[in-house]
Tab-separated table of C-alpha atoms in Angstrom:
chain	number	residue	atom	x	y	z
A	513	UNK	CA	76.545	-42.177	-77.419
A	514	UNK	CA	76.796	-40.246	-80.263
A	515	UNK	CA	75.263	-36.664	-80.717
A	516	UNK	CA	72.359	-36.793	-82.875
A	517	UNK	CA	71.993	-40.390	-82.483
A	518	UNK	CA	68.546	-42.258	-83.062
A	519	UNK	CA	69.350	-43.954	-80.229
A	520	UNK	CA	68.110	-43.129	-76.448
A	521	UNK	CA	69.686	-43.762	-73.145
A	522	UNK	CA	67.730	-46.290	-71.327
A	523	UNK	CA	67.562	-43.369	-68.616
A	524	UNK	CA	65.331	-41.453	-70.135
A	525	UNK	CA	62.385	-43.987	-70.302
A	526	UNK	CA	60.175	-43.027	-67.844
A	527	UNK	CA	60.322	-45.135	-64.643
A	528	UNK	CA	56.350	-46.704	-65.534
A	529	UNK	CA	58.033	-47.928	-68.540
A	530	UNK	CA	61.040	-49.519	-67.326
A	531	UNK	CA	58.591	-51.111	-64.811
A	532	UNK	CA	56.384	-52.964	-67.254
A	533	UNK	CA	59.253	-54.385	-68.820
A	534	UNK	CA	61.075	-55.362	-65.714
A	535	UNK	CA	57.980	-57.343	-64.626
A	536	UNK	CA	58.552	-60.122	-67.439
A	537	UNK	CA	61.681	-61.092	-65.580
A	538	UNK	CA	61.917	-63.086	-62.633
A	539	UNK	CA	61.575	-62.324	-58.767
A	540	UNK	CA	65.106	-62.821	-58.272
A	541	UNK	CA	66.299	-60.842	-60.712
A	542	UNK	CA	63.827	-58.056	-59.644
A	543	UNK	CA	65.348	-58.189	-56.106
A	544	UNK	CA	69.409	-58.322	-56.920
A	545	UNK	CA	70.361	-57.676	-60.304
A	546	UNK	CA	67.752	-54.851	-61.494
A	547	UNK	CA	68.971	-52.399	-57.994
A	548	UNK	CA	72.459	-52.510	-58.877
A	549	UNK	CA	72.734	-52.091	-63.191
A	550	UNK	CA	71.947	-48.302	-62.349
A	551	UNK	CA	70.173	-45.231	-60.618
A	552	UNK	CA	67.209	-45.028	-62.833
A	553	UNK	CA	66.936	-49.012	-63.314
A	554	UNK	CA	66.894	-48.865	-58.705
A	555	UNK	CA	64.260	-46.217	-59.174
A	556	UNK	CA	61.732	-47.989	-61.650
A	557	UNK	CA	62.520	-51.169	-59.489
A	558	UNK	CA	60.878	-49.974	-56.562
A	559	UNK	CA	57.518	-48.475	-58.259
A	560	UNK	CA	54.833	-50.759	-58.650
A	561	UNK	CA	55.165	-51.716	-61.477
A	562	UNK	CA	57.300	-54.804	-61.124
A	563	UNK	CA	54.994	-56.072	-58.724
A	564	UNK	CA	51.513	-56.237	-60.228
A	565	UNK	CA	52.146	-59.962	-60.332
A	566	UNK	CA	53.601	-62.120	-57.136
A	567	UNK	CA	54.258	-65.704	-57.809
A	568	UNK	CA	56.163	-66.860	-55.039
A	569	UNK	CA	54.144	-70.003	-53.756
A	570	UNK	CA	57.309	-72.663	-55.035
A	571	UNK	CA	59.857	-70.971	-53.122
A	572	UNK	CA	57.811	-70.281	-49.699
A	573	UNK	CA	56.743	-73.646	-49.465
A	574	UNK	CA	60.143	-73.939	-48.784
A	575	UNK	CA	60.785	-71.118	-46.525
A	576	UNK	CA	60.597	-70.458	-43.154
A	577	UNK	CA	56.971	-69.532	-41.899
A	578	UNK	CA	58.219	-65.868	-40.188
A	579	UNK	CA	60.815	-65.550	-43.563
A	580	UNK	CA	57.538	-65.843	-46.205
A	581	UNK	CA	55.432	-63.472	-44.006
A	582	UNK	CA	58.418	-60.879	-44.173
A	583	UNK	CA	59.068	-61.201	-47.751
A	584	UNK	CA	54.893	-61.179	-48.851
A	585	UNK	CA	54.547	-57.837	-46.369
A	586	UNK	CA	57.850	-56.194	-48.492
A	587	UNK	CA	56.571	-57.016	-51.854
A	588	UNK	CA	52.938	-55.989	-50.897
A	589	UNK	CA	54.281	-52.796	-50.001
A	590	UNK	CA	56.234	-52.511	-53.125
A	591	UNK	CA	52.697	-53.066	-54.964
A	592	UNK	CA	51.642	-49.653	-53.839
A	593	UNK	CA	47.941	-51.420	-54.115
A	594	UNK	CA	48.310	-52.754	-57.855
A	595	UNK	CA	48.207	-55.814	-57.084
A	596	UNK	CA	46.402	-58.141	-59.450
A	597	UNK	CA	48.162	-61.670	-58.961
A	598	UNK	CA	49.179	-63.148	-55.763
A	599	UNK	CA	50.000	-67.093	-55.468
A	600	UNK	CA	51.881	-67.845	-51.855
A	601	UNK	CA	51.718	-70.898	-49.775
A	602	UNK	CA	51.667	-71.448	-46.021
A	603	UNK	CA	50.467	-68.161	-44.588
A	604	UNK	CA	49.727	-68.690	-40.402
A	605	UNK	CA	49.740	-65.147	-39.801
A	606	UNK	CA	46.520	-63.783	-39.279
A	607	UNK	CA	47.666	-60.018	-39.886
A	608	UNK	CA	48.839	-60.561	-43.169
A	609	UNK	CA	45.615	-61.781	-44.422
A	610	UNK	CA	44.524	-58.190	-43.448
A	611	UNK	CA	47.353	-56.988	-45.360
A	612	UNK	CA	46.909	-58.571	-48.473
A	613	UNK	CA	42.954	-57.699	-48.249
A	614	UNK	CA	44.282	-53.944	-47.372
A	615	UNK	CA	45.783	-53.879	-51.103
A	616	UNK	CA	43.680	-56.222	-53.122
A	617	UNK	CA	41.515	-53.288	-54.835
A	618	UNK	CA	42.650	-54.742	-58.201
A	619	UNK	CA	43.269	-58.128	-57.134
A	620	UNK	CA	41.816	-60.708	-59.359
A	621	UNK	CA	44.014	-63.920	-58.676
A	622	UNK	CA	44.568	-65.279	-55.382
A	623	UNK	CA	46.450	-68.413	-54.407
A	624	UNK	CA	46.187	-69.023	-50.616
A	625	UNK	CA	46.941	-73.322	-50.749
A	626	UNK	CA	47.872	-74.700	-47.161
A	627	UNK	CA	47.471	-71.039	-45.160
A	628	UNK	CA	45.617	-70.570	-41.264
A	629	UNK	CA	43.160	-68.860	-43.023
A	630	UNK	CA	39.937	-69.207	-40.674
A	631	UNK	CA	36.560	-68.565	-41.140
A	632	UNK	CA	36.870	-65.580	-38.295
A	633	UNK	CA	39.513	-63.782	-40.826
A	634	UNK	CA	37.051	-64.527	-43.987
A	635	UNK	CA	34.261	-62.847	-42.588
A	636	UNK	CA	36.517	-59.550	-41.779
A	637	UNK	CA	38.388	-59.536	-45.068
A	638	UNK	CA	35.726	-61.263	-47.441
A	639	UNK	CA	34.375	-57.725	-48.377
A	640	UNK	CA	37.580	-56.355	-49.406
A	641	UNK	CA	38.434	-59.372	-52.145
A	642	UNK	CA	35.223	-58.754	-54.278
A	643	UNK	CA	37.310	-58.172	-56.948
A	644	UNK	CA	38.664	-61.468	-57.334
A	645	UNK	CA	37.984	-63.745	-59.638
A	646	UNK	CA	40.102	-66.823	-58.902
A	647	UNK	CA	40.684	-67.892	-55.414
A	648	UNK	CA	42.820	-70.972	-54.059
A	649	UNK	CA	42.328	-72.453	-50.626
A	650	UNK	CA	43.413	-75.599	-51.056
A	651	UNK	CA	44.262	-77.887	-47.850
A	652	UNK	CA	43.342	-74.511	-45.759
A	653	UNK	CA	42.357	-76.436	-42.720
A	654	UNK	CA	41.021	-73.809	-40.598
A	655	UNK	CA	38.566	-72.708	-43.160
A	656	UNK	CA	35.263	-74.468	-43.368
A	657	UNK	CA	31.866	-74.030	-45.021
A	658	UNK	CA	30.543	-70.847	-43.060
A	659	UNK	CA	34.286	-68.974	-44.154
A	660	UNK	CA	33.406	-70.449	-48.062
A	661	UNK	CA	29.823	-68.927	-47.406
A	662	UNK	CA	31.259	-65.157	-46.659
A	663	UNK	CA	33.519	-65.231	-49.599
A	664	UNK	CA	30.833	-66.330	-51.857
A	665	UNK	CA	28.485	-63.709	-50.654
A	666	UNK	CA	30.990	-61.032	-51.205
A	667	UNK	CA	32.982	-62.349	-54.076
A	668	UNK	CA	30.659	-61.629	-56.791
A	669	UNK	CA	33.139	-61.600	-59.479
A	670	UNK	CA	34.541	-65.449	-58.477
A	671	UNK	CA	34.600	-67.888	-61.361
A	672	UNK	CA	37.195	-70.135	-60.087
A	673	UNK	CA	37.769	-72.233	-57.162
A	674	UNK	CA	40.194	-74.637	-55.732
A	675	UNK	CA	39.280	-76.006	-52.278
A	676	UNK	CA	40.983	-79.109	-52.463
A	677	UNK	CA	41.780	-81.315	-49.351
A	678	UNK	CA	44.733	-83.795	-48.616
A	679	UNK	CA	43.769	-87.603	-48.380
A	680	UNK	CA	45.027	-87.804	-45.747
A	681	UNK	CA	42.687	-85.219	-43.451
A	682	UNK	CA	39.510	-86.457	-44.679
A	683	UNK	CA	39.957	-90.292	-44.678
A	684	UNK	CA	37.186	-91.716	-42.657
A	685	UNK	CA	35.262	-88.307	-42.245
A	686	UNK	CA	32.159	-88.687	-42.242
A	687	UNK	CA	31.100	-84.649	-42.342
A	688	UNK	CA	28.001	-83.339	-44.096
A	689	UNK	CA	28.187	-82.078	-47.273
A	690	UNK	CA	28.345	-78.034	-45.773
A	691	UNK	CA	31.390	-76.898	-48.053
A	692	UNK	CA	29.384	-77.741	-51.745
A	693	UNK	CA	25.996	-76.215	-50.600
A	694	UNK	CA	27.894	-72.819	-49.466
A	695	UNK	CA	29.700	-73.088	-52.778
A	696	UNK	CA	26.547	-74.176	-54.722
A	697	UNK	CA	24.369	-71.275	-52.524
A	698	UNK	CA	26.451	-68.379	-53.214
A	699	UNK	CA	28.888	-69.033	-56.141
A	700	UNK	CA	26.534	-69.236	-59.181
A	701	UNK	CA	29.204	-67.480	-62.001
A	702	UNK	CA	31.925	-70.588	-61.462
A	703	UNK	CA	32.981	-71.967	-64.628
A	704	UNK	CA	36.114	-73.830	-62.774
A	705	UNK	CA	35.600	-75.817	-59.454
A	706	UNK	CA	37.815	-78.359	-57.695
A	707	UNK	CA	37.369	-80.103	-55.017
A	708	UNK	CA	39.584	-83.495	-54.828
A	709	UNK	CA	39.040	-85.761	-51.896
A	710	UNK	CA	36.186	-84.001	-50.639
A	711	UNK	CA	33.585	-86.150	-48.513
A	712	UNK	CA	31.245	-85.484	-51.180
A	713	UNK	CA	27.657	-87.250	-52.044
A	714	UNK	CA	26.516	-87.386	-55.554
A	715	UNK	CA	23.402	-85.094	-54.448
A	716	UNK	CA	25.333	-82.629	-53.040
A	717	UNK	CA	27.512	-82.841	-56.266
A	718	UNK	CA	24.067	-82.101	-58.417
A	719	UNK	CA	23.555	-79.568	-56.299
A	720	UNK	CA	26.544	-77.778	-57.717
A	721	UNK	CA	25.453	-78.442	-61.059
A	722	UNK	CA	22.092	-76.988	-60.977
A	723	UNK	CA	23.309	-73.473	-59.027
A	724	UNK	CA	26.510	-73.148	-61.300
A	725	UNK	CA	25.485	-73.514	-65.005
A	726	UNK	CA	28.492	-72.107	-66.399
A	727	UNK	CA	30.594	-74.901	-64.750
A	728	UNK	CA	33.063	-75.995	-67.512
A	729	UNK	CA	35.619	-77.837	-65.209
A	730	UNK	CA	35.438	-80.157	-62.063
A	731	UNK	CA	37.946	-81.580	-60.453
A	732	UNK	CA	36.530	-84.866	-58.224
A	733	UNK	CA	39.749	-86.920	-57.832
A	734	UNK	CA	39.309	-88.944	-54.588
A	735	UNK	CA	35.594	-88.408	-54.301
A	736	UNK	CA	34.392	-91.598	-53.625
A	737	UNK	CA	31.023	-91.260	-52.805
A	738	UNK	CA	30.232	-89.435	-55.939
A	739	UNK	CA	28.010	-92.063	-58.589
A	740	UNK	CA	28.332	-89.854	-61.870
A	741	UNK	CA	26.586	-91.330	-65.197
A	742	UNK	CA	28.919	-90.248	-68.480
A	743	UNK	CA	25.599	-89.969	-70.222
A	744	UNK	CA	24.049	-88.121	-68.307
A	745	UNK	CA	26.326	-85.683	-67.742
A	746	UNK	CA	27.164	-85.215	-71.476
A	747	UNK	CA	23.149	-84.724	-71.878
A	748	UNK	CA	22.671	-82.656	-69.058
A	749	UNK	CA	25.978	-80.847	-69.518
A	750	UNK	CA	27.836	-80.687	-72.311
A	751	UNK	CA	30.221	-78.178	-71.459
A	752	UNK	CA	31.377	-79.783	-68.268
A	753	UNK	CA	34.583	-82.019	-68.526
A	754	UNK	CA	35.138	-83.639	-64.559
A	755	UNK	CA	38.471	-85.425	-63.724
A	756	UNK	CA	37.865	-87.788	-61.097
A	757	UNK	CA	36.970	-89.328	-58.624
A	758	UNK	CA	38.736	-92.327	-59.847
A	759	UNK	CA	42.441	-90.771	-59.392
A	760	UNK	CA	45.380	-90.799	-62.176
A	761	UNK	CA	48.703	-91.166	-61.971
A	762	UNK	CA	49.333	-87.740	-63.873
A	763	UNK	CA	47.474	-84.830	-62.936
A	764	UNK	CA	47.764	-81.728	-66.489
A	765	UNK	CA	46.009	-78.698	-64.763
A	766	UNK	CA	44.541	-76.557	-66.644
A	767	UNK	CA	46.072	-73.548	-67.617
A	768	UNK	CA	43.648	-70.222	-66.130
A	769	UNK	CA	44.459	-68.450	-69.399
A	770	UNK	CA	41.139	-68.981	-70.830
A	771	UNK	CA	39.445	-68.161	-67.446
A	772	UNK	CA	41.308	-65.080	-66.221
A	773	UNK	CA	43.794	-62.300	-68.181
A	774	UNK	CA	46.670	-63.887	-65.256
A	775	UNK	CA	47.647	-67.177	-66.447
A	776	UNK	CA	49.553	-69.488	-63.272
A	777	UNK	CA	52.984	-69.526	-63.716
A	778	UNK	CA	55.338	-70.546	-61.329
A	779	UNK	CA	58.938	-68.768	-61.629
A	780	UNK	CA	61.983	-70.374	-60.933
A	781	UNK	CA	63.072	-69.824	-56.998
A	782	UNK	CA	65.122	-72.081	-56.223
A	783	UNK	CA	67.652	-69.811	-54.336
A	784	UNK	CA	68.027	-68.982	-50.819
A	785	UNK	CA	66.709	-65.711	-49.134
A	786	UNK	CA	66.644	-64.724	-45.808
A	787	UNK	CA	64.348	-62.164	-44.434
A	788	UNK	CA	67.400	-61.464	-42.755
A	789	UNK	CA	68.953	-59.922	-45.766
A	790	UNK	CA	65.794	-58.719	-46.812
A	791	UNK	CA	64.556	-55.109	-45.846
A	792	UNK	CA	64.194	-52.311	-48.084
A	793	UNK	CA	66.406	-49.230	-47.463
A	794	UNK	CA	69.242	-51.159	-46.235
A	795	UNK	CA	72.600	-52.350	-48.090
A	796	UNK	CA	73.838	-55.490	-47.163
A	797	UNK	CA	77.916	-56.755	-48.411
A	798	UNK	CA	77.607	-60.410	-47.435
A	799	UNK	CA	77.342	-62.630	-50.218
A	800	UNK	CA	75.009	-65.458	-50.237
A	801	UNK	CA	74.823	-68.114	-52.227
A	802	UNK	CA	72.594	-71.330	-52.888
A	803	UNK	CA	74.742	-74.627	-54.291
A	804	UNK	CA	77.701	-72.167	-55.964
A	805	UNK	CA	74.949	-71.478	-58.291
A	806	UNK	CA	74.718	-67.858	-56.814
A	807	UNK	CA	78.626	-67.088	-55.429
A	808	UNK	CA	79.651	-63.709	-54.880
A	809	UNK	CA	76.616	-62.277	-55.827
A	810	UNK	CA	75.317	-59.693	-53.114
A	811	UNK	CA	71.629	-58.228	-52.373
A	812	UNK	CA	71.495	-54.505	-52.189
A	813	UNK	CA	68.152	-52.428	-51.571
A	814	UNK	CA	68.974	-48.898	-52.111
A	815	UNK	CA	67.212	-45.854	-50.638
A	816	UNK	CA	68.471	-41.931	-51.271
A	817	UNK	CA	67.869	-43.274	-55.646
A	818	UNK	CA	67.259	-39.214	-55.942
A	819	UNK	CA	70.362	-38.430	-54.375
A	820	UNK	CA	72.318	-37.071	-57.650
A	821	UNK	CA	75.677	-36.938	-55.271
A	822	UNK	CA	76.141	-40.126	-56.509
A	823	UNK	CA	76.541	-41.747	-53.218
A	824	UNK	CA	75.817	-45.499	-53.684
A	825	UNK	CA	78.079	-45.330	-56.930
A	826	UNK	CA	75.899	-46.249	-59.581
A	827	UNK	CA	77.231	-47.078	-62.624
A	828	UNK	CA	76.272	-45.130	-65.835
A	829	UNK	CA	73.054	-46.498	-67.655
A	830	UNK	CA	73.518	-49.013	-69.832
């Protein structure tokens, strides 16, 4: 570069800067192609930073269990406790429920759909998520009313909820409606509540309506019990659209933009990672690819990034 240029180095934006703007690009970018450009790109990479937000729920529903509770503990760490958006699916675990309640000071969204959470585990780590507003346990089978009831009581800030169940668990149930009086007992702020295929009766369902008068969305897709009048609930609440029970073919969710500052987005993870290859402070020189679409292309972790030998060989900032 010139002298006297009006120009900078990218090296000499601070690392907290870099970070921000490497957090608009995706995971896998983050993880192989951000370590390698450079030393002070490798640096900024592993500050927090870059992982304020953690969207990985697409790609571990298509992991291994072990591989997705290796990856989720690496990027937790890599949060440093500024955490505010975590979406993940399949979690059996236990322990890294306690992780992820260890460094959820500034958590606000969490996705938990098809995880071992249990109702033991809510009560211990229900204290430490009262800063969320938007929680996810969706087809969580271990979790039942009494689990719902701790997180209520110690959620204060909740104003979203997904607790849907699959079809096929709760055909021919014939359980009492414990799940919506918890929710309707301790969750008064919701403005955004689903719960498809739910075993639930229409007074149970008024129940809801009475305790949570913010309610602006309700999802009751498969809930056949429920008798709802469209009068009456445009009379009695106006602000409430429901979808359901009577299911549709397509299914637009609603965007949590105008519920929470973290809008759901998934990112695009369709590529292979082992946990094998995965550990921070090790280089690894086999390449791994997914369909060609990644040949040649090899994940590197660097440690030593204040070694100014020049060790690792970085190559000059772009």
């Amino acid at each position: 570069m010139a002298e006297g240029s009006d120009f900078r180095h990218w090296d000499e934006l601070i690392p907290d800067a870099l970070g921000l703007i490497f957090s608009k690009l995706s995971l896998q970018e983050k993880l192989t192609v951000i370590p390698m450009v450079c030393k002070s790109w490798a640096k900024a990479v592993m500050g927090p930073y870059c992982w304020q937000e953690l969207d990985i729920e697409e790609w571990s529903s298509r992991r291994q269990l072990d591989d997705v509770d290796r990856m989720l503990q690496i990027l937790i760490n890599r949060s440093g406790g500024s955490l505010r958006k975590l979406c993940v699916s399949g979690l059996h675990n236990t322990s890294i429920f306690f992780s992820i309640a260890d460094h959820a000071g500034s958590l606000r969204t969490l996705r938990l759909p098809r995880s071992n959470i249990s109702d033991g585990v809510a009560e211990q780590i229900a204290g430490r998520l009262c800063a969320v507003t938007f929680l996810d346990l969706s087809y969580c089978d271990e979790i039942s009313a009494c689990g719902l009831e701790f997180i209520g009581k110690n959620c204060k800030a909740l104003v979203g909820m997904c607790r849907n169940l699959h079809p096929l668990h709760t055909a021919g149930l014939l359980a009492p409606d414990d799940e919506a009086r918890a929710i309707a007992a301790t969750m008064p702020k919701l403005n955004h509540l689903e719960m498809a295929y739910h075993t639930l009766s229409t007074k149970s369902l008024m129940t809801i309506l009475s305790s949570c008068p913010d309610l602006e969305f309700l999802d009751l897709r498969g809930c056949w019990d429920i008798r709802l009048e469209d009068k009456l609930v445009a009379e009695k609440f106006p602000k409430l659209r429901v979808l359901g029970p009577l299911v549709r073919d397509v299914y637009e969710r609603n965007e949590w933009d105008e519920f929470s500052d973290y809008s759901y987005v998934s990112d695009d993870l369709a590529w292979d990672l082992s946990a094998d290859y995965f550990d921070d402070g090790c280089s690894y020189d086999d390449p791994w690819d997914d369909e060609g679409r990644l040949e040649g292309l090899e994940l590197r972790f660097y440690e030593g990034i204040d070694d100014d030998n020049g060790a690792f060989g970085w190559p000059p900032s772009p």
